[in-house]
Short mmCIF file of C-alpha atoms in Angstrom, two decimals:
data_model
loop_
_atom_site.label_atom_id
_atom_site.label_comp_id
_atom_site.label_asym_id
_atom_site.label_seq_id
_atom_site.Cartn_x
_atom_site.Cartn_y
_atom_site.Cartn_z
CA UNK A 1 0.00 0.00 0.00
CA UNK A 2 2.46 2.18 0.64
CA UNK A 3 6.04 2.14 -0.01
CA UNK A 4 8.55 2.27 3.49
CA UNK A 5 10.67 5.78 3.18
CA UNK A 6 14.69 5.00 1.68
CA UNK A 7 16.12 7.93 2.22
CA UNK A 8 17.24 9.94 5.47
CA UNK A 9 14.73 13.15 6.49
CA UNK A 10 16.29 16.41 5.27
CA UNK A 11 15.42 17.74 8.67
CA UNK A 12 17.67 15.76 10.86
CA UNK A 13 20.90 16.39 11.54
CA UNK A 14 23.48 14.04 9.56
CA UNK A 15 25.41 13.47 12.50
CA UNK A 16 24.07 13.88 16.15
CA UNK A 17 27.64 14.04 17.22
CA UNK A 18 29.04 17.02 15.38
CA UNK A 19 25.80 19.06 16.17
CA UNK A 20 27.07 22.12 18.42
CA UNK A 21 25.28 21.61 22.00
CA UNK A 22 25.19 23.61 24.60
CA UNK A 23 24.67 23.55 28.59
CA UNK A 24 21.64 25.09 29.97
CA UNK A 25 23.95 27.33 32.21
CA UNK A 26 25.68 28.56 28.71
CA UNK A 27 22.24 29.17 27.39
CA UNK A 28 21.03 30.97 30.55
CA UNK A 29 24.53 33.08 29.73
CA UNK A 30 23.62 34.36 26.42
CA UNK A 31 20.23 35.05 27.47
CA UNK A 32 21.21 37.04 30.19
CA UNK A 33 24.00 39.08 28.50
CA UNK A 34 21.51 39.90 25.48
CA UNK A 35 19.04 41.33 28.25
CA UNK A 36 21.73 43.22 29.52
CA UNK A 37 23.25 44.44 26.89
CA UNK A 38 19.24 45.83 25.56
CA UNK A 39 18.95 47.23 28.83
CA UNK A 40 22.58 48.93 28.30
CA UNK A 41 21.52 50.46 25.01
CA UNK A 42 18.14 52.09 26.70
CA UNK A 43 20.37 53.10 29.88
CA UNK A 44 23.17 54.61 27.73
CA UNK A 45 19.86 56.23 25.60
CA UNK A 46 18.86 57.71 29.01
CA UNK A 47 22.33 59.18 29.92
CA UNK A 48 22.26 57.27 32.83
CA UNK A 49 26.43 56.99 32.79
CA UNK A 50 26.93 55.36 36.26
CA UNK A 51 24.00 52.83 35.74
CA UNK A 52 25.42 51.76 32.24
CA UNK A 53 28.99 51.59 33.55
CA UNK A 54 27.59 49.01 36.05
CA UNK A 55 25.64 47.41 33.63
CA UNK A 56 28.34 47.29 30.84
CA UNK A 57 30.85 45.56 33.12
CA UNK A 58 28.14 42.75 33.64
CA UNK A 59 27.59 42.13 30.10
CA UNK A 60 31.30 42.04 29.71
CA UNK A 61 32.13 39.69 32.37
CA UNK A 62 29.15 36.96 30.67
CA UNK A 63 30.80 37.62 27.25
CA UNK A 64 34.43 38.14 28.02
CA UNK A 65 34.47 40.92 26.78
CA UNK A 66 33.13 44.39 26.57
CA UNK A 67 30.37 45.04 24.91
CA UNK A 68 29.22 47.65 21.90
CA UNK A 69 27.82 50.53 23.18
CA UNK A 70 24.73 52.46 22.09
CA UNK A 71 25.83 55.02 19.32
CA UNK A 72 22.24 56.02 17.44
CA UNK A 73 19.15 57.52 19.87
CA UNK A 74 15.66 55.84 18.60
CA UNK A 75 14.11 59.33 19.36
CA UNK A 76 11.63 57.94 21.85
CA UNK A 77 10.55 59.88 24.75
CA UNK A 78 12.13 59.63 28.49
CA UNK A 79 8.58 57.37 29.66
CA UNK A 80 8.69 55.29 26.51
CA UNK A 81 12.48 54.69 27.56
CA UNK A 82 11.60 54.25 31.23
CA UNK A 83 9.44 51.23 30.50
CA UNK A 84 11.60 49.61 27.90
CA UNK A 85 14.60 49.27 30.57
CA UNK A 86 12.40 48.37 33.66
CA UNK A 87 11.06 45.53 31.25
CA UNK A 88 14.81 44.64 29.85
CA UNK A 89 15.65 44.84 33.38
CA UNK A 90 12.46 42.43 34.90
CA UNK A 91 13.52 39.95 32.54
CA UNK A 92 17.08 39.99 33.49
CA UNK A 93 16.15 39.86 36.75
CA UNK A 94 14.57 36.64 36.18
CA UNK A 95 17.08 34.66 33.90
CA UNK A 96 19.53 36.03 36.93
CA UNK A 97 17.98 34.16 39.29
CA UNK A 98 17.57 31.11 37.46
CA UNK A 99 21.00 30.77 36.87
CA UNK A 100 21.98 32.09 40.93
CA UNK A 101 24.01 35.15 39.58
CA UNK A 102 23.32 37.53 42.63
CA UNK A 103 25.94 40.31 41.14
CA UNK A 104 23.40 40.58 38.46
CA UNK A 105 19.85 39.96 40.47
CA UNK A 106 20.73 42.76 42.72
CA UNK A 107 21.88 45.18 39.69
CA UNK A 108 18.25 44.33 37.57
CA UNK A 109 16.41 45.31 41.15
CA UNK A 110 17.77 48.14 41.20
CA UNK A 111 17.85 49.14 37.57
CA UNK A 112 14.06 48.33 37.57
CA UNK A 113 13.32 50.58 41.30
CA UNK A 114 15.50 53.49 39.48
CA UNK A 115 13.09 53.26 36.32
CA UNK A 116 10.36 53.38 38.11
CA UNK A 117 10.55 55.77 40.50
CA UNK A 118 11.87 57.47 37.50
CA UNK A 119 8.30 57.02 35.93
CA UNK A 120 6.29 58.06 39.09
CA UNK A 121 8.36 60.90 39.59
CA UNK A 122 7.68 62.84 36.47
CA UNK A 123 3.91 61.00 36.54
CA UNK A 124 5.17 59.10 33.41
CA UNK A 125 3.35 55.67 34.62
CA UNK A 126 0.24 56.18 32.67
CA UNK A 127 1.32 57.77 29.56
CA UNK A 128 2.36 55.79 26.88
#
């Protein structure tokens, strides 16, 4: 009735072996440093030096090495901004802590209480 497949599936991997793999703490790693270093571009957006010196020097010590900083502005608006990096940082905060990295944990905290107090300060938490 029907005839048994001959060939191998174009969709699997010729050899299981050679296929790159990596540990979930290396994945955790590049998740992390690619919230960070989105949450460095906003921060370095902001002109938030201090905050995005701290923040750079994580990124750097997941990648080993420092990371490419912010050149263009996306013309958004300080509130706009505000919510981006208190969102960059929430997530950050929580791949931190799934991977036990207090350093970072405590630095997302506190990048998302400066962001918004930042927002309830200039009444920025409504507005989009």
């Amino acid at each position: 009735m029907y005839e048994p497949i001959r060939s191998k599936s174009v969709h699997s991997v010729a050899d299981p072996a050679q296929s790159p793999h990596r540990s979930r703490e290396e994945e955790l790693d590049i998740q992390l440093a690619g919230h960070l270093a989105a949450l460095l571009a906003v921060t370095d957006e902001l002109g938030l030096d201090e905050a995005a010196e701290a923040v750079a020097a994580q990124v750097a010590r997941l990648r080993g090495a420092p990371p490419a900083r912010h050149a263009a502005l996306s013309r958004s608006d300080d509130a706009a901004l505000h919510r981006r990096a208190h969102a960059l940082a929430g997530r950050a905060l929580v791949v931190a802590a799934s991977r036990a990295d207090t350093a970072v944990a405590i630095l997302a905290a506190q990048r998302m209480d400066a962001h918004a107090a930042a927002l309830k300060s200039r009444h920025l938490v409504g507005t989009s």
